[in-house]
Coordinates of C-alpha atoms in Angstrom, one line a residue:
Chain A
X12 CA -14.1 -140.2 55.6
X13 CA -15.1 -143.8 56.1
X14 CA -16.5 -145.9 58.9
X15 CA -15.8 -149.6 58.8
X16 CA -19.2 -151.2 59.5
X17 CA -17.6 -154.6 59.9
X18 CA -16.4 -153.4 63.3
X19 CA -19.9 -153.5 64.5
X20 CA -20.6 -156.7 66.6
X21 CA -22.7 -159.3 64.8
X22 CA -22.4 -157.6 61.4
X23 CA -19.4 -159.4 60.2
X24 CA -20.7 -162.9 61.0
X25 CA -24.1 -161.9 59.5
X26 CA -22.5 -160.8 56.3
X27 CA -20.0 -163.7 56.1
X28 CA -22.7 -166.3 56.7
X29 CA -24.6 -167.4 53.7
X30 CA -27.8 -168.2 55.6
X31 CA -29.3 -164.7 56.0
X32 CA -28.7 -163.9 52.3
X33 CA -30.2 -167.2 51.2
X34 CA -33.2 -166.7 53.4
X35 CA -33.9 -163.2 51.9
X36 CA -33.3 -164.7 48.4
X37 CA -35.8 -167.5 49.0
X38 CA -38.4 -165.1 50.3
X39 CA -37.9 -162.8 47.4
X40 CA -38.0 -165.7 44.9
X41 CA -41.3 -166.9 46.5
X42 CA -42.7 -163.4 46.0
X43 CA -41.3 -163.2 42.5
X44 CA -42.9 -166.6 41.5
X45 CA -46.2 -165.6 43.0
X46 CA -46.0 -162.3 41.0
X47 CA -45.5 -164.3 37.8
X48 CA -48.3 -166.7 38.6
X49 CA -50.7 -163.9 39.6
X50 CA -49.8 -162.0 36.4
X51 CA -50.4 -165.0 34.2
X52 CA -53.5 -166.6 35.8
X53 CA -54.9 -163.9 38.1
X54 CA -57.5 -161.1 37.5
X55 CA -56.8 -158.9 34.6
X56 CA -57.6 -155.9 36.8
X57 CA -54.2 -154.4 37.5
X58 CA -54.8 -152.8 40.9
X59 CA -56.4 -155.9 42.3
X60 CA -53.6 -158.2 41.0
X61 CA -50.6 -159.0 43.2
X62 CA -48.2 -158.9 40.2
X63 CA -48.9 -155.2 39.5
X64 CA -49.4 -154.1 43.1
X65 CA -46.4 -156.0 44.5
X66 CA -43.9 -155.3 41.8
X67 CA -44.8 -151.8 40.6
X68 CA -46.0 -150.3 43.9
X69 CA -44.5 -152.2 46.9
X70 CA -41.2 -153.3 45.4
X71 CA -40.8 -150.0 43.5
X72 CA -41.3 -148.0 46.7
X73 CA -38.8 -150.1 48.5
X74 CA -36.3 -149.8 45.7
X75 CA -36.6 -146.1 44.9
X76 CA -37.3 -144.6 48.3
X77 CA -35.1 -146.7 50.5
X78 CA -32.9 -149.3 48.9
X79 CA -31.2 -147.4 46.1
X80 CA -30.6 -144.1 48.0
X81 CA -29.4 -145.8 51.2
X82 CA -27.7 -149.1 50.2
X83 CA -27.2 -148.8 46.4
X84 CA -27.0 -152.3 45.0
X85 CA -28.1 -153.9 48.2
X86 CA -31.2 -155.1 46.4
X87 CA -29.0 -157.0 43.9
X88 CA -27.6 -159.1 46.7
X89 CA -31.0 -160.6 47.4
X90 CA -32.6 -160.2 43.9
X91 CA -34.4 -163.4 43.0
X92 CA -34.0 -163.1 39.2
X93 CA -30.5 -164.5 38.9
X94 CA -30.8 -167.0 41.8
X95 CA -32.1 -170.1 40.0
X96 CA -29.6 -169.7 37.2
X97 CA -26.8 -169.2 39.7
X98 CA -27.7 -172.3 41.6
X99 CA -27.6 -174.3 38.4
X100 CA -24.4 -172.7 37.3
X101 CA -22.7 -173.4 40.6
X102 CA -24.3 -176.9 41.1
X103 CA -25.0 -175.8 44.7
X104 CA -27.4 -173.7 46.6
X105 CA -25.3 -172.6 49.5
X106 CA -21.6 -172.9 49.3
X107 CA -18.7 -174.3 47.2
X108 CA -18.2 -178.0 47.5
X109 CA -14.7 -177.5 48.9
X110 CA -12.6 -179.2 46.3
X111 CA -9.5 -177.1 46.2
X112 CA -8.6 -173.6 45.1
X113 CA -10.9 -173.6 42.1
X114 CA -14.0 -174.8 44.1
X115 CA -15.4 -171.3 44.1
X116 CA -15.6 -171.1 40.3
X117 CA -18.5 -173.6 40.4
X118 CA -19.0 -177.1 39.0
X119 CA -22.5 -176.9 37.9
X120 CA -24.4 -176.8 34.6
X121 CA -22.7 -174.0 32.7
X122 CA -20.6 -173.7 29.6
X123 CA -18.8 -170.9 31.5
X124 CA -18.2 -168.9 28.3
X125 CA -16.7 -165.4 28.6
X126 CA -19.1 -162.6 27.8
X127 CA -18.1 -161.2 24.4
X128 CA -15.6 -158.4 24.7
X129 CA -17.6 -156.1 22.4
X130 CA -20.6 -156.3 24.7
X131 CA -18.7 -155.6 27.9
X132 CA -20.6 -152.4 28.5
X133 CA -24.1 -151.4 29.5
X134 CA -25.4 -150.5 26.0
X135 CA -27.6 -153.6 26.1
X136 CA -28.9 -152.6 29.5
X137 CA -29.6 -149.2 28.2
X138 CA -31.5 -150.6 25.2
X139 CA -33.4 -153.1 27.5
X140 CA -34.4 -150.2 29.9
X141 CA -35.6 -148.0 27.0
X142 CA -37.6 -151.0 25.6
X143 CA -39.3 -151.6 28.9
X144 CA -39.9 -147.9 29.4
X145 CA -41.4 -147.6 25.9
X146 CA -44.1 -150.1 26.9
X147 CA -44.4 -149.0 30.5
X148 CA -48.1 -147.8 30.3
X149 CA -49.0 -151.4 29.3
X150 CA -46.4 -153.2 31.5
X151 CA -47.5 -151.2 34.6
X152 CA -51.2 -151.8 34.2
X153 CA -51.6 -155.2 32.5
X154 CA -50.9 -158.1 34.9
X155 CA -50.4 -160.6 32.1
X156 CA -47.8 -158.4 30.4
X157 CA -46.0 -158.0 33.8
X158 CA -46.2 -161.7 34.4
X159 CA -44.7 -162.5 30.9
X160 CA -42.0 -159.9 31.4
X161 CA -41.0 -161.2 34.8
X162 CA -41.0 -164.8 33.5
X163 CA -38.9 -163.7 30.5
X164 CA -36.4 -162.0 32.9
X165 CA -36.1 -165.3 34.8
X166 CA -35.6 -167.4 31.7
X167 CA -33.1 -165.1 30.2
X168 CA -31.2 -165.0 33.5
X169 CA -31.2 -168.8 33.7
X170 CA -30.2 -169.1 30.1
X171 CA -27.4 -166.6 30.4
X172 CA -26.1 -168.4 33.5
X173 CA -26.1 -171.7 31.6
X174 CA -24.1 -170.3 28.7
X175 CA -21.9 -167.6 30.3
X176 CA -19.7 -167.4 33.4
X177 CA -20.8 -165.7 36.6
X178 CA -23.7 -163.1 36.6
X179 CA -23.5 -162.0 33.0
X180 CA -27.3 -161.2 33.1
X181 CA -27.0 -158.8 36.0
X182 CA -23.8 -157.2 34.8
X183 CA -24.7 -156.7 31.1
X184 CA -28.4 -157.3 30.5
X185 CA -30.7 -156.6 33.4
X186 CA -32.5 -153.3 32.7
X187 CA -33.1 -152.6 36.4
X188 CA -29.5 -153.5 37.3
X189 CA -28.2 -150.7 35.1
X190 CA -30.6 -148.3 36.7
X191 CA -29.5 -149.4 40.3
X192 CA -25.9 -149.5 39.3
X193 CA -25.7 -145.9 38.1
X194 CA -27.5 -144.5 41.2
X195 CA -25.6 -146.8 43.6
X196 CA -22.7 -144.4 43.2
X197 CA -24.6 -142.0 45.5
X198 CA -25.3 -144.5 48.3
X199 CA -23.5 -144.1 51.6
X200 CA -22.4 -147.7 51.7
X201 CA -19.6 -149.4 49.8
X202 CA -17.7 -152.7 49.7
X203 CA -14.0 -152.0 49.5
X204 CA -10.6 -153.4 50.4
X205 CA -8.7 -151.9 53.3
X206 CA -5.3 -152.2 51.8
X207 CA -5.1 -152.5 48.0
X208 CA -1.4 -153.3 48.1
X209 CA -2.2 -156.5 49.9
X210 CA -4.6 -157.5 47.1
X211 CA -1.9 -156.8 44.5
X212 CA 0.6 -159.1 46.2
X213 CA -1.8 -161.8 47.1
X214 CA -1.9 -164.9 44.9
X215 CA -4.1 -166.7 44.0
X216 CA -6.7 -164.0 43.8
X217 CA -9.3 -165.9 45.8
X218 CA -11.7 -162.9 45.7
X219 CA -11.9 -163.2 41.9
X220 CA -11.3 -166.9 41.4
X221 CA -13.0 -168.3 44.5
X222 CA -12.0 -170.7 47.2
X223 CA -13.3 -173.3 49.5
X224 CA -14.9 -170.4 51.5
X225 CA -16.8 -168.8 48.7
X226 CA -17.3 -168.1 45.0
X227 CA -15.2 -165.8 42.8
X228 CA -16.8 -162.4 42.3
X229 CA -20.0 -163.1 40.5
X230 CA -19.9 -159.6 39.1
X231 CA -16.5 -160.1 37.5
X232 CA -15.0 -157.4 39.6
X233 CA -11.5 -157.5 41.2
X234 CA -12.2 -156.0 44.6
X235 CA -8.6 -154.8 44.9
X236 CA -9.3 -152.2 42.2
X237 CA -12.9 -151.4 43.0
X238 CA -13.4 -147.6 43.0
X239 CA -17.1 -147.3 42.4
X240 CA -20.3 -149.1 43.4
X241 CA -21.6 -149.3 39.9
X242 CA -20.7 -153.0 39.2
X243 CA -20.4 -154.3 42.8
X244 CA -23.5 -156.4 43.6
X245 CA -22.7 -156.3 47.3
X246 CA -23.2 -160.1 47.4
X247 CA -20.5 -160.5 50.0
X248 CA -18.5 -163.3 48.3
X249 CA -15.2 -161.3 48.6
X250 CA -15.8 -160.9 52.3
X251 CA -15.9 -164.7 52.5
X252 CA -13.0 -165.5 50.2
X253 CA -10.4 -163.0 51.4
X254 CA -8.1 -164.9 53.7
X255 CA -6.7 -161.7 55.2
X256 CA -10.0 -160.0 56.2
X257 CA -8.9 -157.2 53.8
X258 CA -12.4 -156.6 52.5
X259 CA -14.9 -154.5 54.4
X260 CA -18.2 -152.6 54.2
X261 CA -17.8 -148.9 54.7
X262 CA -20.2 -146.2 55.7
X263 CA -19.2 -143.1 53.6
X264 CA -20.5 -139.7 52.5
X265 CA -23.3 -139.7 50.0
X266 CA -22.1 -139.6 46.4
X267 CA -18.5 -140.4 47.2
X268 CA -18.1 -142.3 43.9
X269 CA -18.8 -139.0 42.0
X270 CA -15.5 -137.7 43.4
X271 CA -13.5 -140.2 41.2
X272 CA -12.7 -138.7 37.8
X273 CA -11.6 -142.1 36.5
X274 CA -13.7 -144.7 34.8
X275 CA -16.3 -142.4 33.3
X276 CA -17.9 -143.9 30.1
X277 CA -20.2 -143.0 27.3
X278 CA -22.6 -145.9 28.0
X279 CA -23.0 -144.8 31.6
X280 CA -23.4 -141.2 30.6
X281 CA -26.3 -142.3 28.2
X282 CA -27.8 -144.3 31.0
X283 CA -28.1 -141.0 32.9
X284 CA -29.9 -139.4 30.0
X285 CA -32.2 -142.4 29.5
X286 CA -33.2 -142.3 33.1
X287 CA -33.7 -138.6 33.3
X288 CA -35.7 -138.6 30.1
X289 CA -37.8 -141.5 31.3
X290 CA -38.7 -139.9 34.5
X291 CA -39.7 -136.7 32.6
X292 CA -41.9 -138.8 30.3
X293 CA -43.4 -140.8 33.1
X294 CA -44.2 -137.7 35.1
X295 CA -46.2 -136.3 32.1
X296 CA -47.8 -139.6 31.1
X297 CA -48.7 -141.1 34.4
X298 CA -49.1 -138.2 36.7
X299 CA -50.2 -135.4 34.3
X300 CA -53.8 -134.5 33.4
X301 CA -53.5 -135.3 29.7
X302 CA -55.8 -138.1 28.8
X303 CA -54.8 -138.2 25.2
X304 CA -51.1 -138.7 26.1
X305 CA -52.0 -141.6 28.5
X306 CA -54.1 -143.2 25.8
X307 CA -51.4 -142.8 23.2
X308 CA -48.8 -144.4 25.5
X309 CA -51.2 -147.3 26.2
X310 CA -52.4 -148.0 22.6
X311 CA -49.4 -150.0 21.5
X312 CA -49.2 -150.4 17.7
X313 CA -51.5 -147.5 16.8
X314 CA -50.4 -144.4 15.0
X315 CA -50.8 -142.5 18.3
X316 CA -48.5 -144.9 20.1
X317 CA -45.9 -144.7 17.3
X318 CA -46.0 -140.9 17.7
X319 CA -45.5 -141.3 21.5
X320 CA -42.7 -143.9 21.0
X321 CA -40.8 -141.6 18.5
X322 CA -41.2 -138.6 20.9
X323 CA -40.0 -140.7 23.8
X324 CA -37.0 -142.1 22.0
X325 CA -36.1 -138.7 20.6
X326 CA -36.3 -137.2 24.1
X327 CA -34.0 -139.8 25.7
X328 CA -31.5 -140.4 22.8
X329 CA -31.7 -137.1 21.0
X330 CA -33.1 -134.0 22.7
X331 CA -31.7 -134.4 26.2
X332 CA -28.2 -135.5 25.1
X333 CA -28.3 -132.9 22.3
X334 CA -29.2 -130.0 24.6
X335 CA -26.6 -131.2 27.1
X336 CA -23.9 -131.4 24.4
X337 CA -24.7 -127.7 23.4
X338 CA -24.5 -126.7 27.1
X339 CA -21.1 -128.5 27.4
X340 CA -19.8 -127.0 24.2
X341 CA -20.9 -123.5 25.2
X342 CA -19.1 -124.0 28.6
X343 CA -16.0 -125.0 26.7
X344 CA -16.1 -121.9 24.5
X345 CA -16.7 -119.6 27.5
X346 CA -13.8 -121.2 29.4
X347 CA -11.6 -121.6 26.3
X348 CA -11.1 -125.2 27.2
X349 CA -9.1 -127.5 24.9
X350 CA -10.3 -130.7 26.4
X351 CA -12.0 -132.9 23.8
X352 CA -15.8 -132.2 23.9
X353 CA -16.6 -135.9 24.1
X354 CA -14.6 -136.3 27.2
X355 CA -16.1 -133.3 28.8
X356 CA -19.6 -134.4 27.8
X357 CA -19.1 -137.7 29.4
X358 CA -17.7 -136.2 32.6
X359 CA -20.4 -133.7 33.1
X360 CA -23.1 -136.2 32.4
X361 CA -22.3 -137.7 35.8
X362 CA -23.7 -134.6 37.4
X363 CA -27.1 -135.8 36.2
X364 CA -26.9 -138.8 38.5
X365 CA -28.0 -137.0 41.7
X366 CA -30.5 -135.0 39.7
X367 CA -32.0 -138.1 38.1
X368 CA -32.2 -140.0 41.4
X369 CA -34.0 -137.0 43.0
X370 CA -36.4 -136.9 40.1
X371 CA -37.2 -140.6 40.4
X372 CA -37.7 -140.1 44.2
X373 CA -40.1 -137.2 43.5
X374 CA -42.0 -139.2 40.9
X375 CA -42.2 -142.3 43.0
X376 CA -43.5 -140.4 46.1
X377 CA -46.6 -139.3 44.2
X378 CA -47.1 -142.6 42.4
X379 CA -46.4 -144.9 45.3
X380 CA -48.3 -143.2 48.1
X381 CA -51.4 -142.6 45.9
X382 CA -51.6 -146.3 45.2
X383 CA -50.0 -148.0 48.2
X384 CA -53.3 -148.9 49.8
X385 CA -54.0 -151.3 46.9
X386 CA -51.4 -153.5 48.6
X387 CA -53.5 -154.6 51.5
X388 CA -56.3 -156.2 49.5
X389 CA -53.8 -157.7 47.1
X390 CA -51.9 -159.4 49.9
X391 CA -55.1 -161.1 51.0
X392 CA -56.3 -161.9 47.5
X393 CA -53.2 -162.0 45.3
X394 CA -55.0 -163.5 42.3
X395 CA -58.2 -161.5 42.6
X396 CA -60.2 -164.7 43.1
X397 CA -62.2 -163.5 46.1
X398 CA -59.8 -164.9 48.8
X399 CA -59.4 -163.1 52.1
X400 CA -56.2 -164.6 53.6
X401 CA -55.4 -161.9 56.1
X402 CA -58.8 -160.2 56.4
X403 CA -57.7 -157.2 54.3
X404 CA -59.5 -157.8 51.1
X405 CA -62.2 -155.3 51.6
X406 CA -59.9 -152.5 52.7
X407 CA -60.8 -149.4 50.6
X408 CA -58.4 -147.5 48.4
X409 CA -57.1 -144.5 50.3
X410 CA -54.3 -142.3 49.0
X411 CA -51.7 -141.6 51.6
X412 CA -50.0 -138.3 52.6
X413 CA -51.5 -136.3 49.7
X414 CA -51.2 -133.1 51.6
X415 CA -47.5 -133.3 52.2
X416 CA -46.4 -135.2 49.0
X417 CA -46.0 -132.0 46.9
X418 CA -43.7 -130.4 49.5
X419 CA -41.7 -133.6 49.8
X420 CA -41.4 -133.8 46.0
X421 CA -40.2 -130.1 46.0
X422 CA -37.6 -130.8 48.6
X423 CA -36.3 -133.9 46.7
X424 CA -36.0 -131.9 43.5
X425 CA -34.3 -128.9 45.1
X426 CA -31.9 -131.3 46.9
X427 CA -31.1 -133.0 43.6
X428 CA -30.5 -129.7 41.8
X429 CA -28.2 -128.4 44.6
X430 CA -26.3 -131.7 44.5
X431 CA -26.1 -131.7 40.7
X432 CA -24.8 -128.1 40.7
X433 CA -22.1 -128.9 43.3
X434 CA -21.1 -131.9 41.2
X435 CA -20.9 -129.8 38.0
X436 CA -18.6 -127.4 39.8
X437 CA -16.4 -130.2 41.0
X438 CA -16.2 -131.8 37.5
X439 CA -15.4 -128.4 36.0
X440 CA -12.5 -128.2 38.4
X441 CA -11.3 -131.6 37.3
X442 CA -11.7 -130.8 33.6
X443 CA -9.6 -127.6 33.7
X444 CA -7.5 -127.6 36.8
X445 CA -5.0 -125.2 35.2
X446 CA -7.3 -122.5 33.9
X447 CA -8.5 -121.2 37.2
X448 CA -11.8 -121.1 39.0
X449 CA -13.2 -118.2 37.0
X450 CA -12.9 -120.3 33.8
X451 CA -14.2 -123.3 35.8
X452 CA -17.3 -121.3 36.6
X453 CA -17.8 -120.2 33.0
X454 CA -17.6 -123.9 32.0
X455 CA -20.1 -124.9 34.7
X456 CA -22.8 -122.3 34.1
X457 CA -24.4 -123.7 30.9
X458 CA -24.4 -127.2 32.3
X459 CA -26.0 -125.9 35.5
X460 CA -28.6 -124.0 33.4
X461 CA -29.4 -127.3 31.8
X462 CA -29.9 -128.9 35.2
X463 CA -32.0 -125.9 36.3
X464 CA -34.3 -126.2 33.2
X465 CA -34.8 -129.9 33.8
X466 CA -35.7 -129.3 37.4
X467 CA -38.1 -126.5 36.5
X468 CA -39.8 -128.9 34.0
X469 CA -40.1 -131.6 36.7
X470 CA -41.5 -129.1 39.2
X471 CA -44.0 -128.0 36.6
X472 CA -45.0 -131.6 35.9
X473 CA -45.1 -132.8 39.5
X474 CA -46.2 -129.9 41.6
X475 CA -47.4 -127.5 39.0
Chain B
X7 CA -2.6 -118.9 51.6
X8 CA -6.1 -118.0 52.8
X9 CA -6.9 -114.3 52.5
X10 CA -8.1 -112.7 55.8
X11 CA -11.2 -111.4 53.9
X12 CA -12.3 -114.9 52.6
X13 CA -14.1 -116.2 55.6
X14 CA -16.3 -113.2 56.4
X15 CA -17.2 -112.7 52.7
X16 CA -18.1 -116.3 52.3
X17 CA -20.1 -116.3 55.5
X18 CA -21.9 -113.1 54.5
X19 CA -22.8 -114.6 51.1
X20 CA -24.1 -117.8 52.7
X21 CA -26.0 -115.9 55.3
X22 CA -27.6 -113.7 52.7
X23 CA -28.5 -116.8 50.7
X24 CA -30.0 -118.6 53.7
X25 CA -32.1 -115.5 54.5
X26 CA -33.2 -115.3 50.9
X27 CA -34.1 -119.0 50.9
X28 CA -36.1 -118.6 54.2
X29 CA -37.9 -115.5 52.8
X30 CA -38.8 -117.4 49.5
X31 CA -39.9 -120.4 51.4
X32 CA -41.9 -118.9 54.3
X33 CA -42.9 -115.3 53.3
X34 CA -46.7 -115.2 53.6
X35 CA -48.5 -115.4 50.3
X36 CA -50.7 -112.5 49.5
X37 CA -54.3 -113.2 50.2
X38 CA -56.8 -113.0 47.3
X39 CA -58.7 -109.7 47.0
X40 CA -61.4 -111.2 44.8
X41 CA -64.7 -111.7 46.5
X42 CA -65.7 -115.4 46.8
X43 CA -68.3 -116.5 44.2
X44 CA -70.3 -119.5 43.5
X45 CA -68.7 -121.7 40.8
X46 CA -70.5 -124.4 39.0
X47 CA -68.2 -126.8 37.1
X48 CA -69.4 -129.6 34.9
X49 CA -66.8 -132.3 34.9
X50 CA -67.1 -135.3 32.5
X51 CA -65.1 -138.5 33.0
X52 CA -64.4 -141.0 30.3
X53 CA -61.7 -143.5 29.6
X54 CA -58.9 -142.3 31.8
X55 CA -59.5 -138.5 31.3
X56 CA -61.4 -135.7 32.9
X57 CA -62.9 -132.9 30.8
X58 CA -61.9 -130.3 31.8
X59 CA -58.7 -131.8 33.2
X60 CA -57.6 -128.6 34.8
X61 CA -59.9 -126.4 36.9
X62 CA -59.1 -123.0 38.4
X63 CA -61.1 -121.4 41.2
X64 CA -60.3 -118.6 43.7
X65 CA -59.8 -119.2 47.4
X66 CA -63.1 -119.0 49.3
X67 CA -65.2 -119.8 46.2
X68 CA -68.2 -122.1 46.8
X69 CA -67.6 -124.8 44.2
X70 CA -70.2 -127.1 43.0
X71 CA -69.0 -130.0 40.8
X72 CA -71.5 -131.7 38.6
X73 CA -69.8 -135.0 37.8
X74 CA -70.8 -137.1 34.9
X75 CA -69.4 -140.5 33.8
X76 CA -69.7 -141.0 30.1
X77 CA -68.7 -144.7 29.8
X78 CA -68.3 -146.7 33.0
X79 CA -68.4 -145.8 36.7
X80 CA -65.8 -143.2 37.6
X81 CA -64.8 -141.6 40.8
X82 CA -63.3 -138.3 41.8
X83 CA -61.1 -138.1 44.9
X84 CA -59.7 -134.6 45.5
X85 CA -56.3 -134.6 47.2
X86 CA -55.9 -132.1 50.0
X87 CA -59.6 -131.8 50.5
X88 CA -60.1 -135.5 50.8
X89 CA -63.5 -135.4 49.1
X90 CA -64.8 -138.3 47.1
X91 CA -67.6 -138.4 44.5
X92 CA -68.8 -141.3 42.4
X93 CA -70.8 -141.1 39.2
X94 CA -72.7 -143.9 37.5
X95 CA -72.8 -143.8 33.7
X96 CA -75.5 -141.5 32.5
X97 CA -76.2 -140.0 36.0
X98 CA -74.8 -136.8 37.4
X99 CA -73.4 -136.7 40.9
X100 CA -73.0 -133.4 42.7
X101 CA -70.7 -132.1 45.4
X102 CA -70.5 -128.6 46.9
X103 CA -67.6 -127.4 48.9
X104 CA -65.8 -124.2 49.9
X105 CA -62.4 -123.9 48.3
X106 CA -60.7 -122.8 51.6
X107 CA -57.3 -124.4 51.1
X108 CA -55.2 -122.6 48.5
X109 CA -52.9 -124.5 46.3
X110 CA -52.9 -126.9 43.4
X111 CA -54.4 -130.3 44.1
X112 CA -54.7 -133.5 42.0
X113 CA -58.0 -135.2 41.7
X114 CA -58.0 -138.9 40.7
X115 CA -60.4 -141.6 39.9
X116 CA -61.4 -143.6 43.0
X117 CA -63.3 -146.4 41.3
X118 CA -61.4 -149.0 39.3
X119 CA -62.4 -148.1 35.7
X120 CA -59.9 -149.9 33.5
X121 CA -56.2 -150.5 32.9
X122 CA -55.1 -146.9 33.2
X123 CA -57.3 -146.2 36.2
X124 CA -54.4 -145.4 38.6
X125 CA -53.2 -142.7 36.2
X126 CA -56.6 -141.0 35.6
X127 CA -55.8 -137.6 37.1
X128 CA -56.9 -134.0 36.9
X129 CA -55.9 -130.8 38.6
X130 CA -57.7 -128.2 40.7
X131 CA -56.0 -124.8 41.3
X132 CA -57.3 -122.8 44.2
X133 CA -55.6 -119.4 43.6
X134 CA -52.0 -119.1 42.5
X135 CA -49.7 -122.2 43.0
X136 CA -47.4 -120.6 45.6
X137 CA -45.6 -123.9 46.2
X138 CA -44.5 -123.9 42.6
X139 CA -43.5 -120.2 42.7
X140 CA -41.5 -120.7 45.9
X141 CA -39.9 -123.9 44.4
X142 CA -38.9 -121.9 41.3
X143 CA -37.3 -119.2 43.5
X144 CA -35.6 -121.8 45.6
X145 CA -34.3 -123.5 42.4
X146 CA -32.4 -120.4 41.4
X147 CA -31.1 -120.0 44.9
X148 CA -30.0 -123.7 44.9
X149 CA -27.9 -123.0 41.9
X150 CA -26.4 -119.8 43.4
X151 CA -25.6 -121.7 46.5
X152 CA -22.6 -123.2 44.8
X153 CA -21.1 -119.9 43.9
X154 CA -19.7 -118.8 47.3
X155 CA -17.8 -122.1 47.4
X156 CA -16.2 -121.2 44.1
X157 CA -15.4 -117.7 45.3
X158 CA -13.9 -119.1 48.5
X159 CA -11.7 -121.5 46.5
X160 CA -10.7 -118.7 44.1
X161 CA -9.6 -116.5 46.9
X162 CA -7.9 -119.3 48.7
X163 CA -5.8 -119.9 45.6
X164 CA -4.8 -116.2 45.4
X165 CA -1.2 -115.9 46.5

C-alpha cells in the first residue's frame, strides 16, 4: 500500500528545485559553524553553551522524536556536514554546469577514487558510533570536546569528498548516518521508482551517472534496485535526473522495509546491537541515580573509566549479541530448523530495529524535555558571554512535561516491544516457510523473550 | 481455505487480550493502609550524586527534606511535585511537603553545578510504582498479542 506524494500539488516542484534544499542546508551549516565556534571559544559551562544545548538537546530532539521516526533519512538531505566537501567535489554550489551527459558526475576538486571494496559496509560506522558513545559523558557535557568533534566531522567529510567519489563519508563513515540509516527502514516515507523495468532498459543511467539536470546518486545507489531506505539519503537527485519521471516519493506503512527478507547483513545486525546496548547504557548512566557510574563514565583515562569502557564494549559487542545468539539457537533447536544459525541470527536481529528506535525515543523524551528550557537562554547568548540577543537570556531552567513523560516512555517501549514481536513472528515465517506455524512459533519464542527482557530492563531504568 | 471457527476464536482471543490490557492499565491501584507519618530525610548532594539517591516514603506521609550541599551550590527539583530547593555549601535547606501523589519521581539538580549537572538525578518513591507494575503486565500482554495472529494463520493454512 503506497501513496504517491508527488501527486500533491507543489510538492513535485519543491522537491525538484534545488533552492529549498540549499536554503535548509545553508541554515543548518550556519547553525553547525556557530556550534563549532561556541564549543571552541564559548563558556565551558555546557548547559549555557550553544554547542551543547543546540546539538545534544535541540537537534537531538528534532532527530529522534520527529525526523527519524517520520522521514527516516530526511535529515541527511539537509545535513550540513557533507555540504562544503560536496560543493568542492562538484565545483558548484547549486547544479551541474551542463556540459553533456557526464556533467552530473562533477568537475570539481576531487580525485574521485572509488571507496575500497573491503570497506563497502558499515563496520567503520559501527566503530565510529561505539567510539563516540564511549566518550559520550564527556562529549555531551564539555563544549570544547563537542566543538572539536563537530569540526573533526567537517574536516573528515571534506577530506573524504576530496579523495573519494560522491558521499563516501555519509555512506561509510558518519556515525550518525549509520544510526539514522538503520532506523529509516521504519519511516513511512520512501524514495522509489514507479516502474523498475523502465530503469533496467534506460541507458545511460542518468540517476546513477548524472545529467545536465542533476548529479548521479551521491549515495552510490541505483534507484531502480532500491528496496530499503537504509542507504538512500533522500537528496532528490534521482527525481531531478530521471527523464521519465519514474522516481517518486511514497507514503507507506511504518516499517515497510522490514518486510523485505533480502539484503540483510551482519554489519547492519551489529548496528542494531550497538544502538540497543548504547541506549541501555545511556539510560543507566545519564538518567539513573548512580553517581559513581556517572563519574566513572566521565573520568576518561582513569581506572574507573576503563572499567566502564570495558563493560560498555562488552555489553554492545559481547553480552547482547551473545544472549541473542543463544536465543536464536534455542529457537532453531525447538523448531528443528536446518537454516544456518548465522543467517537466522542476522535475520532476527532486524526485529531489534523497532525495539531500538522505541528505546531511543523513550530515552530522549526524558533527556530532552528535562533540559529543553536551556535552549532559550542559549539562543540569546550562544557563547555564554552575557549577550541577550532575543531577551531570553534570563529565562529560568524549567523541566517540561515531567508528569506525563513516564507514561509516554512506557507507551513508546510497549509499542516497540509489540512491533518487535510482530517482526520476530514475520521473520520466523520467512526463515522456515515449510515447517509450519507451530515450529515458527517455537523459533520465535526465545527471541521474543530476549526482546521482553530488554524492554523490562529499559522500563526498570526509565520508569522504575 | 478459512475455517468457519477461525474468525470467532481470533476475535475472542483479541477481545480477551484487549480487556486484560484495559484491566492492567486502568484497574484502580489499592490504597495504602499504612497511617501517614512524619518522615525526616537528610539528603546530601555532592559532585553529581545525591546520598541517598533513592528515597521511599508512603502516600500521605509528611516529608521533611534536610538538604545539604557538600561541595558547591546544588539544587533539588522534584518532578511531579514541582518543588525546588537550593542549598549553599555548608548550609542546610529544608522543605516540608505532603507526599500526596503516589508514584516514582525523579529529583534533579536545579543549579548548574558542573559538567555532569544535567545528569545529577535521584529518585523518590511514594508507595509502590504502579506505573512500572502495569507496564510489566502490559509487556507480557504485548508479547501475547502476536499469538492470535499466528493461530489465525495456522488455522487458515489448515486444509
